[in-house]
Tab-separated table of C-alpha atoms in Angstrom:
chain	number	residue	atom	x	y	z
A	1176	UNK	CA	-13.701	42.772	-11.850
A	1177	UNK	CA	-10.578	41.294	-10.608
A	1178	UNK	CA	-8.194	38.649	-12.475
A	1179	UNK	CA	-6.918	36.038	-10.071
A	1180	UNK	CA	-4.714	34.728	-11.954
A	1181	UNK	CA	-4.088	31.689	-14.735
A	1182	UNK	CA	-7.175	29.108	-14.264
A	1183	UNK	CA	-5.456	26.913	-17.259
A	1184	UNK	CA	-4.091	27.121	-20.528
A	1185	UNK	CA	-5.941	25.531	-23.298
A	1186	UNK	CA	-4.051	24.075	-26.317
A	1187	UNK	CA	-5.516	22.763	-29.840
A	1188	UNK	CA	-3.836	19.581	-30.624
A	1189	UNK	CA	-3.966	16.890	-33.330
A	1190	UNK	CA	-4.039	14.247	-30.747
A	1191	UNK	CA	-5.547	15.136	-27.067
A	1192	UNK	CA	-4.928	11.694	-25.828
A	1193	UNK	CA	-1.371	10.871	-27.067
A	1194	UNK	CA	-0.445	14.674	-26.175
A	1195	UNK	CA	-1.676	14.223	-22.330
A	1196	UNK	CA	0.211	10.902	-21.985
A	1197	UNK	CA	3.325	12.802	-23.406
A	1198	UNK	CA	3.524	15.464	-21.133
A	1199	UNK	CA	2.288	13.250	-18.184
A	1200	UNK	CA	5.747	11.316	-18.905
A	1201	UNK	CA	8.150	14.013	-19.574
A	1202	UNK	CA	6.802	16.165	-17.268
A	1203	UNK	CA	5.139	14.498	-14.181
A	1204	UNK	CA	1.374	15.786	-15.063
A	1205	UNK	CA	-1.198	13.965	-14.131
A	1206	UNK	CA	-4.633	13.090	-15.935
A	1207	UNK	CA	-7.671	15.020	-14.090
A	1208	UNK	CA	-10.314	14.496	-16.397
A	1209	UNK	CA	-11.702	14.021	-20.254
A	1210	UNK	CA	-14.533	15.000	-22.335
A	1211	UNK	CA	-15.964	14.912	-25.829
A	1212	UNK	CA	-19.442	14.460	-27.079
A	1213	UNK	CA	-20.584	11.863	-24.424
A	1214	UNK	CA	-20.599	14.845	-22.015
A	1215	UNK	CA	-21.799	17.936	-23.928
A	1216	UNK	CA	-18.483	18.550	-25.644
A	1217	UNK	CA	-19.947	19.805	-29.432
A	1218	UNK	CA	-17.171	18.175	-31.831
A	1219	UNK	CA	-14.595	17.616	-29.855
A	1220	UNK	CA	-12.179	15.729	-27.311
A	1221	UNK	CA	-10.810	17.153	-24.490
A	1222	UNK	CA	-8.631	16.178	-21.933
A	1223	UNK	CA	-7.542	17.692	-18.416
A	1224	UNK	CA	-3.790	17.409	-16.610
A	1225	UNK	CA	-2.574	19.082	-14.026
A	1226	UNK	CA	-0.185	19.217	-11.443
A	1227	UNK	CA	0.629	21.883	-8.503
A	1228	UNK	CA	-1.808	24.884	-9.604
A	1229	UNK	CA	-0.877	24.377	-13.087
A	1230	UNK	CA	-3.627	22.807	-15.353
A	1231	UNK	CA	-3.530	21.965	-19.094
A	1232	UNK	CA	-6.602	21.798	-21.300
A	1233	UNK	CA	-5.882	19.754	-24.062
A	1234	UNK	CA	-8.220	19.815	-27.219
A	1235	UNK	CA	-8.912	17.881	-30.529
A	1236	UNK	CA	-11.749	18.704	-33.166
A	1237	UNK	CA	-13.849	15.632	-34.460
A	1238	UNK	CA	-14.314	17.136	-37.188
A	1239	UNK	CA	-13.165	20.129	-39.594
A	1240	UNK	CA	-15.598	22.827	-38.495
A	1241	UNK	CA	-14.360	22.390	-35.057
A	1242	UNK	CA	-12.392	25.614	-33.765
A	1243	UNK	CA	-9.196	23.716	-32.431
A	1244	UNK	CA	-9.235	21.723	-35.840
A	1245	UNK	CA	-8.250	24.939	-37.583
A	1246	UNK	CA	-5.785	26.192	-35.174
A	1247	UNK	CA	-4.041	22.837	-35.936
A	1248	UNK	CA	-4.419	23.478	-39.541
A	1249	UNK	CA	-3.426	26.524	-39.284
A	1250	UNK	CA	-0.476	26.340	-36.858
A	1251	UNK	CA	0.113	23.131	-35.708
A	1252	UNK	CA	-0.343	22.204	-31.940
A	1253	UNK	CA	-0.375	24.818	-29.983
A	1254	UNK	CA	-1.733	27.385	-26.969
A	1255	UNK	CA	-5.283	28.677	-28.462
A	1256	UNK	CA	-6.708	30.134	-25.195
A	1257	UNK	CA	-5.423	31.760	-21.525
A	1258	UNK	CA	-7.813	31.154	-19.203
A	1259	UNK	CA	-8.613	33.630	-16.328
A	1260	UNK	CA	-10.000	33.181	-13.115
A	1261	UNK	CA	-11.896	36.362	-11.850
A	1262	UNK	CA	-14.242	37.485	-9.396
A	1263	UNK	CA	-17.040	38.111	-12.116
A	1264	UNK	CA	-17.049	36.199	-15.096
A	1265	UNK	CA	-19.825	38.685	-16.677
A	1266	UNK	CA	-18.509	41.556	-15.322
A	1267	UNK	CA	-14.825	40.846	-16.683
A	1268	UNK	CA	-16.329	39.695	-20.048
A	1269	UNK	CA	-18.768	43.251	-20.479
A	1270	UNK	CA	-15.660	44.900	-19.108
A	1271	UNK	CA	-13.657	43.513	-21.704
A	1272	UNK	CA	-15.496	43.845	-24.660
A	1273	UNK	CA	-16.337	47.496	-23.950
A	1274	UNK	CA	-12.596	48.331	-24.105
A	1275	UNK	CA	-12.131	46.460	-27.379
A	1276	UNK	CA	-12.091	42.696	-27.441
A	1277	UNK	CA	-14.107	40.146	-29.922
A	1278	UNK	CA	-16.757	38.589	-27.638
A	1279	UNK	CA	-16.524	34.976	-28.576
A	1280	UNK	CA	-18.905	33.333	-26.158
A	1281	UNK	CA	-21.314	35.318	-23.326
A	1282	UNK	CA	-21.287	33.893	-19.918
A	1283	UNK	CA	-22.733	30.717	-18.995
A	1284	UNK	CA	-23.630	29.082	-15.789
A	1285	UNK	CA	-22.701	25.650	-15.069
A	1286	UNK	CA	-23.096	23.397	-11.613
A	1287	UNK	CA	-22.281	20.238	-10.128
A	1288	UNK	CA	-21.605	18.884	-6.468
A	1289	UNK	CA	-18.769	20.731	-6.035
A	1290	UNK	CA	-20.025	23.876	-6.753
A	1291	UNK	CA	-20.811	26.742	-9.930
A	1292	UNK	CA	-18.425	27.458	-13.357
A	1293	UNK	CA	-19.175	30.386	-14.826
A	1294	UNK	CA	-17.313	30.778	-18.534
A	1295	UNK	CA	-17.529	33.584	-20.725
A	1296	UNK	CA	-15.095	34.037	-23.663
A	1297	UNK	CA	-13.434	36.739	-25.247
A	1298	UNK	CA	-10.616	37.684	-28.025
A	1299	UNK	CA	-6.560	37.859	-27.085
A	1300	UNK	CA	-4.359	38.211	-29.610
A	1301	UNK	CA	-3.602	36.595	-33.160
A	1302	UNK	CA	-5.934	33.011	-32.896
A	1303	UNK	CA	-5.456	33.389	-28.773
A	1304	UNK	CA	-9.014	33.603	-26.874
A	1305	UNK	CA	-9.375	34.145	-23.114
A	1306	UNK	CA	-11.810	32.280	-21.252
A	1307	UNK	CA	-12.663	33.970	-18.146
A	1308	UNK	CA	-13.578	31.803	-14.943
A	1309	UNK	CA	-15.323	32.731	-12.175
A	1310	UNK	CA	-15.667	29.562	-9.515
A	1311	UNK	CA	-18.255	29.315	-6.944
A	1312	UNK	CA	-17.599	26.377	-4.247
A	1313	UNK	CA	-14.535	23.938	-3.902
A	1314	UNK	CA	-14.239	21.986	-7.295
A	1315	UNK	CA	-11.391	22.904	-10.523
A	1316	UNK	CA	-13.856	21.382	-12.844
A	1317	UNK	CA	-14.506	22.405	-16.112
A	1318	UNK	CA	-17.928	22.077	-18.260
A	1319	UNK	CA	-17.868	18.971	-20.410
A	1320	UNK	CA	-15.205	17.518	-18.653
A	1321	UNK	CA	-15.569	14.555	-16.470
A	1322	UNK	CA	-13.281	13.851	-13.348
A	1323	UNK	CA	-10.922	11.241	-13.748
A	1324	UNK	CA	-11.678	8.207	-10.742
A	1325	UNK	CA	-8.982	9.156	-8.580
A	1326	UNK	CA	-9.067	12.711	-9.058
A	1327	UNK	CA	-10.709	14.927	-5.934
A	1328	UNK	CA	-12.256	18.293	-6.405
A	1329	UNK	CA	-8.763	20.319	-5.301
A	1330	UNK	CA	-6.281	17.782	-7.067
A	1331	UNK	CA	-3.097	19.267	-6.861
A	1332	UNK	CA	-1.600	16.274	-9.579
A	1333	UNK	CA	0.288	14.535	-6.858
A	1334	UNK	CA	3.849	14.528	-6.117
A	1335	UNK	CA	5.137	17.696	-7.612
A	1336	UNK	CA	8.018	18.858	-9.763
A	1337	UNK	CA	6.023	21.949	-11.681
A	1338	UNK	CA	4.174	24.188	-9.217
A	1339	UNK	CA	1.857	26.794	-11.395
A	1340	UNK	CA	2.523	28.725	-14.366
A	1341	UNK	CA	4.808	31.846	-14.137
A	1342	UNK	CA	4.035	33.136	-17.420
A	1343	UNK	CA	3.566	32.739	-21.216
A	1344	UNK	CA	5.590	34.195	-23.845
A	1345	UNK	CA	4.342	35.382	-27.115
A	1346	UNK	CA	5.620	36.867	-30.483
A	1347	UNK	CA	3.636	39.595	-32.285
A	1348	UNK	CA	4.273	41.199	-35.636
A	1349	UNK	CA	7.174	44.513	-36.186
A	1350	UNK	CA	5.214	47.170	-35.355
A	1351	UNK	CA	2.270	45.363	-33.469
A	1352	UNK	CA	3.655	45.431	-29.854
A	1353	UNK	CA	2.683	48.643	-28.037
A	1354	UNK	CA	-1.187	48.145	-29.476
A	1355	UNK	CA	-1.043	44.936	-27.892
A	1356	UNK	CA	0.379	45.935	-24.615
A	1357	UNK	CA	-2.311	48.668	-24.328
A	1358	UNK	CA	-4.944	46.079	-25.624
A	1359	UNK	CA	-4.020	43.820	-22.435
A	1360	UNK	CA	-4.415	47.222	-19.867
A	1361	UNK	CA	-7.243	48.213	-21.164
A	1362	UNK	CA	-9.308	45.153	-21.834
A	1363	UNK	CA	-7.930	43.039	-18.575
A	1364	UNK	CA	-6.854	45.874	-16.003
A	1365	UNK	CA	-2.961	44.573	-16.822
A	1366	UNK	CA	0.078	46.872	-15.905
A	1367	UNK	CA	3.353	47.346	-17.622
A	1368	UNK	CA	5.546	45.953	-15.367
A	1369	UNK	CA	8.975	46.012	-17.554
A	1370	UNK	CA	10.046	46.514	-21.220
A	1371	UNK	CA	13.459	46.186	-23.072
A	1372	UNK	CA	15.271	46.316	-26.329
A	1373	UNK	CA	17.478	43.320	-27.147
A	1374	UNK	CA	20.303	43.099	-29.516
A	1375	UNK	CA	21.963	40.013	-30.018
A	1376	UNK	CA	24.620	40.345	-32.563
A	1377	UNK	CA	22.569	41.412	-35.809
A	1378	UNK	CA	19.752	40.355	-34.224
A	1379	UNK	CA	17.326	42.661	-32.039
A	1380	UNK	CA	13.713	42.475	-30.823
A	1381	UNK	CA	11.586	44.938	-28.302
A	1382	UNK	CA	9.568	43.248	-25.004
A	1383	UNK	CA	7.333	44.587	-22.821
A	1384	UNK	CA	5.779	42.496	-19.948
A	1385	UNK	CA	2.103	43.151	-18.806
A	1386	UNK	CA	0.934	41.523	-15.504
A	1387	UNK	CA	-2.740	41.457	-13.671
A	1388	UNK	CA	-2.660	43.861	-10.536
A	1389	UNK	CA	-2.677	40.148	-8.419
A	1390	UNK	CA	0.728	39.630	-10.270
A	1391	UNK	CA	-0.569	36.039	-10.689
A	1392	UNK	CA	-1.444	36.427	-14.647
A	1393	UNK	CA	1.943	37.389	-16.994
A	1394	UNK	CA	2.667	38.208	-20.008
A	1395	UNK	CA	6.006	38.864	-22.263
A	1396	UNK	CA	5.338	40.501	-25.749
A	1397	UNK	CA	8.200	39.808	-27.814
A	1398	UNK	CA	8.924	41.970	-31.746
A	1399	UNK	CA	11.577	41.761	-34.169
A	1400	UNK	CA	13.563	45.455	-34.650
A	1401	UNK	CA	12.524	45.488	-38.757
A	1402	UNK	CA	15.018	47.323	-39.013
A	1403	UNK	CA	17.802	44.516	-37.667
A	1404	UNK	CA	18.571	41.033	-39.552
A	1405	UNK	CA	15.311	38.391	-39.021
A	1406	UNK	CA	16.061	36.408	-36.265
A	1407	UNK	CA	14.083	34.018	-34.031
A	1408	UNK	CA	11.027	35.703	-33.512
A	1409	UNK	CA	10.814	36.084	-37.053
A	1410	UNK	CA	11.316	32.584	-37.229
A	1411	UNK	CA	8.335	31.943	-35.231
A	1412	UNK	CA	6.197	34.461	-37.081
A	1413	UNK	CA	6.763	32.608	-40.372
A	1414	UNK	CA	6.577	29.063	-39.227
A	1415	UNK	CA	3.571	29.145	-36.455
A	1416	UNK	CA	2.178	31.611	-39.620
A	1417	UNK	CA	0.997	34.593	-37.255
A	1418	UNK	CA	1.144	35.763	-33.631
A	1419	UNK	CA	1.306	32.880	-30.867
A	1420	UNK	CA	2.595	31.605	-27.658
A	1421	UNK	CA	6.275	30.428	-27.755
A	1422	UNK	CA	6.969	29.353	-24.544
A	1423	UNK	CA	5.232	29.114	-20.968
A	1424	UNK	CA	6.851	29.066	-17.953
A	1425	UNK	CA	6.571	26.413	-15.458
A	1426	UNK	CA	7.464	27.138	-11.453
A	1427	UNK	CA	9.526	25.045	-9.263
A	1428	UNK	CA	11.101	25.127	-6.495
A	1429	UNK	CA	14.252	23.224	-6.464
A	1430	UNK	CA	15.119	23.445	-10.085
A	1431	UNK	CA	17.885	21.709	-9.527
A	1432	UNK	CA	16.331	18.592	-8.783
A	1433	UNK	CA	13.335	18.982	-11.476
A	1434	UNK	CA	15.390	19.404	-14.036
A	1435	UNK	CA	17.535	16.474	-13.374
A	1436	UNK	CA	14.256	14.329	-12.865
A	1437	UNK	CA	12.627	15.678	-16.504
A	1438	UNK	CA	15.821	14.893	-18.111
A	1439	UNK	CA	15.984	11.186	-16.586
A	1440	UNK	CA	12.183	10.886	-17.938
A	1441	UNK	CA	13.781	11.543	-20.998
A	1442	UNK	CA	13.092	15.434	-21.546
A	1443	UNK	CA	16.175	17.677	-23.546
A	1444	UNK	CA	17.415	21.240	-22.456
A	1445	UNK	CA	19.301	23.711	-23.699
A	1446	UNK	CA	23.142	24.131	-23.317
A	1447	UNK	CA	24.702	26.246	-21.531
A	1448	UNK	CA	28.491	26.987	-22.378
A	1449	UNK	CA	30.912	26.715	-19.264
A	1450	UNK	CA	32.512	30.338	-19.942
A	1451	UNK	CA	29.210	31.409	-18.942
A	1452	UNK	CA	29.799	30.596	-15.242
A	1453	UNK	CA	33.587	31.998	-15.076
A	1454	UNK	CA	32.385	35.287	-14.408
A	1455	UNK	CA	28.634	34.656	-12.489
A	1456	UNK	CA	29.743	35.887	-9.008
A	1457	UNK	CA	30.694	39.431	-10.419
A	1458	UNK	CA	27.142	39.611	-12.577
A	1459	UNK	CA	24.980	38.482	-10.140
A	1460	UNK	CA	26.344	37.869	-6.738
A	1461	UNK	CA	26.224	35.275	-4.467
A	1462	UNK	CA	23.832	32.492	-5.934
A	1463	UNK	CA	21.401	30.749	-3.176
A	1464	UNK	CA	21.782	27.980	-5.303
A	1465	UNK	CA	25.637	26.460	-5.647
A	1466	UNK	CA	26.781	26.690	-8.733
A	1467	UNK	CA	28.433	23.511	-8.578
A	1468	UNK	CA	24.335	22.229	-8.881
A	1469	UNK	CA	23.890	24.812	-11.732
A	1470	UNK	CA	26.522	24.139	-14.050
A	1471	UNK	CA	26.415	20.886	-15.171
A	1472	UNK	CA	22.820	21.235	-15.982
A	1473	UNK	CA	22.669	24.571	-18.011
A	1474	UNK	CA	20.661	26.101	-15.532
A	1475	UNK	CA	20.791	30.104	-15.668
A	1476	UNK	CA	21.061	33.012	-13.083
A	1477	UNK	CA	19.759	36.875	-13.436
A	1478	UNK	CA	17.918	38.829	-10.956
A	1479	UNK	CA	15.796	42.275	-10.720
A	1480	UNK	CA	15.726	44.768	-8.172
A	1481	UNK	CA	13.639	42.625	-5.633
A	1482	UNK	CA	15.818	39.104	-6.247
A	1483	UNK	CA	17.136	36.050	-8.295
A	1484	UNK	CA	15.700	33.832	-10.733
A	1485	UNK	CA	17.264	30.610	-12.162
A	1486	UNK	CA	15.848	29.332	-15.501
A	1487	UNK	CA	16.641	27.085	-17.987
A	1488	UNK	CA	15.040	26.389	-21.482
A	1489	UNK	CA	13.893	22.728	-22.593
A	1490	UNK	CA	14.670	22.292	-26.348
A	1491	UNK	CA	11.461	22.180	-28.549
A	1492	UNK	CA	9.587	18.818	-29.662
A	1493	UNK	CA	7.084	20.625	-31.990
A	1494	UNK	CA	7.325	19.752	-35.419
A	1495	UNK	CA	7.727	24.093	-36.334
A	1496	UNK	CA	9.604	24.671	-33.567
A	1497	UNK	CA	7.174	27.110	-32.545
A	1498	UNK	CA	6.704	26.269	-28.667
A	1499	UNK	CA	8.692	25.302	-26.159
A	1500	UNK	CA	8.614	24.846	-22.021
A	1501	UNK	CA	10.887	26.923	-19.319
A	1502	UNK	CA	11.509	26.050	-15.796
A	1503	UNK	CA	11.711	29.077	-13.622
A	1504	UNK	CA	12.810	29.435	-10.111
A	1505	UNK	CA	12.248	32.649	-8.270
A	1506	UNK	CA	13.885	33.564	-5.012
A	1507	UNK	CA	11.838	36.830	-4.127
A	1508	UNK	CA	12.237	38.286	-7.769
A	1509	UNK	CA	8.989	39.660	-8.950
A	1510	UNK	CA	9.954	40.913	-12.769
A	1511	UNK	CA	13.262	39.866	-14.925
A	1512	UNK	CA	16.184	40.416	-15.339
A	1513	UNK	CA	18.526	41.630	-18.488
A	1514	UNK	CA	21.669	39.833	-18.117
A	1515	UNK	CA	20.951	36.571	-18.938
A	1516	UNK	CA	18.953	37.264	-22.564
A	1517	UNK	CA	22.250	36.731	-24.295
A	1518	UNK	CA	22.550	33.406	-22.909
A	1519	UNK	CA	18.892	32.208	-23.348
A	1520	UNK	CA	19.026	33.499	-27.104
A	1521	UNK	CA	22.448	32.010	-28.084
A	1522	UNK	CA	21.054	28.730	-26.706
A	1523	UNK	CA	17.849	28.807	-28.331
A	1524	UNK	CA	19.959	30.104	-31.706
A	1525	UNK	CA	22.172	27.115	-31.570
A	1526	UNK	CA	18.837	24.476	-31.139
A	1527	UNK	CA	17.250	26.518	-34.063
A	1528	UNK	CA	20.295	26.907	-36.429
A	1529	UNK	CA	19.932	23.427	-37.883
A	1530	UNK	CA	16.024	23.038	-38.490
A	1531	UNK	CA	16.360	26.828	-40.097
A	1532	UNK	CA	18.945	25.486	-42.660
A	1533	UNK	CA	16.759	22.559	-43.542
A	1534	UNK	CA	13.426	24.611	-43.520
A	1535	UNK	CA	15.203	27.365	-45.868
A	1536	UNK	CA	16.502	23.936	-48.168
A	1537	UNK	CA	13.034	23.191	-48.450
């Protein structure tokens, strides 16, 4: 079996609805279909946005025995399940489950005009499942989920600022993160593709980065050093109560221009001191991008061995803090770079500080 990448990202919500007209305003999604028990949805609502080759699965429970109604209890709103698309939905689930993973549903076989879904689903890590999608014909449609009117079969969400998903990031317990790296190679076919240890004043944490052989389906495992004051990932830990998804990545390709369109639809990123421009030329080289265009938006640099990468973090809206968005920019860099972790963990730090000192209060 084969992983061709991200299909979609499904998250448990309180509100499917309210959350899809959120995100369709802040970030330029677009509605591609809905579902609940009218169309074979057991217990719950579910609702389908999308733009560029990134799709969001949105999900509410109807009731309290309903799956995504105890990941809300549980963690708040939130990423419960990675889709995969693969060549062989049974073979990738048998596959799976003989190197380890919780089998969570066996493959089924669903059809319509556009063509076959097949969807089987196994476990990730912490309350994460992967769905694994194997598509025969032309459609992006989902069981139980009914195209929107205007929506056709390859709906790319219309005029685009996000482009696909570049990757999700995820904190794990001290101590948890080589099992789960291994997990991911043997269960999925994943390779390590990069790893670090990160200090940050007292603060340090390990990562490692697992990535399908396509390179189209990423992950970054972040730990807290036990051994270092609790910092951030800690943070998370406590408040989403467990391992999770922090942050996914979006793509773009002028992220320039996106971000300065998200921010005028009313979305907030991080800072970015000016002293951390003064010396970008000597770090990093000559930037494609001016930084005249980076600067006044807080928009990072830092490249690997292949090319650059701009980023820039969007300050979290969820009520723990617990997830957040990135816009990512690659000009031919395939992994990440080191220099600009500082920079993206002062900013977060200085969003953070506040809610920690009234969480701590409480």
């Amino acid at each position: 079996m084969t992983i061709l990448g991200v299909d979609h990202v499904e998250f448990s919500v309180a509100d499917a609805r309210q959350t899809a007209s959120s995100l369709c305003r802040v970030l330029g999604f677009r509605v591609l279909g809905q579902g609940g028990p009218e169309s074979g949805l057991d217990g719950a609502l579910s609702v389908l946005i999308g733009q560029g080759e990134a799709r969001i699965r949105l999900t509410s429970g109807l009731n309290a025995a309903h799956p995504a109604s105890g990941y809300v209890a549980r963690h708040g709103d939130g990423v419960s399940a990675v889709a995969f698309r693969t060549d062989d939905a049974a073979a990738a689930y048998a596959d799976a489950v003989a190197a380890g993973a919780s089998p969570l549903a066996p493959p089924s076989v669903s059809e319509d005009e556009h063509g076959t879904v097949t969807c089987a689903s196994v476990s990730g890590f912490g309350d994460v499942a992967h769905h694994l999608i194997e598509r025969q014909g032309a459609g992006n449609g989902l069981p139980g989920i009914t195209a929107a009117p205007d929506a056709e079969p390859d709906d790319t969400g219309g005029e685009l600022l996000i482009h696909g998903i570049d990757h999700a990031a995820a904190c794990v317990p001290g101590g948890s993160l080589e099992a789960t790296a291994l997990y991911y190679e043997k269960a999925f076919g994943f390779r390590l593709i990069f790893e670090e240890y990160i200090e940050v004043g007292a603060q340090a944490m390990f990562s490692k980065v697992v990535q399908s052989p396509s390179g189209t389906a990423t992950f970054t495992f972040l730990e807290p050093d036990l051994s270092h004051r609790a910092g951030q990932i800690d943070d998370f830990l406590a408040w989403h109560e467990g391992p999770g998804v922090q942050h996914l990545a979006l793509t773009t390709t002028d992220i320039a221009a996106t971000v300065t369109e998200l921010s005028a639809r009313g979305t907030q990123f991080a800072q970015t001191p000016p002293s951390y421009y003064a010396m970008l030329g000597e770090r990093i080289g000559a930037s494609d991008v001016p930084v005249e265009r980076l600067a006044p938006l807080g928009i990072l640099v830092d490249r690997d061995h292949w090319g650059r990468m701009y980023q820039i973090f969007a300050t979290s809206t969820h009520i723990r803090r617990t997830f957040f968005w990135e816009l990512i920019e690659r000009h031919g860099s395939r992994t990440f770079g080191t220099s600009n972790i500082p920079a993206l963990y002062a900013a977060k730090e200085r969003e953070l500080a506040a809610f920690r000192e009234t969480t701590e209060a409480g």
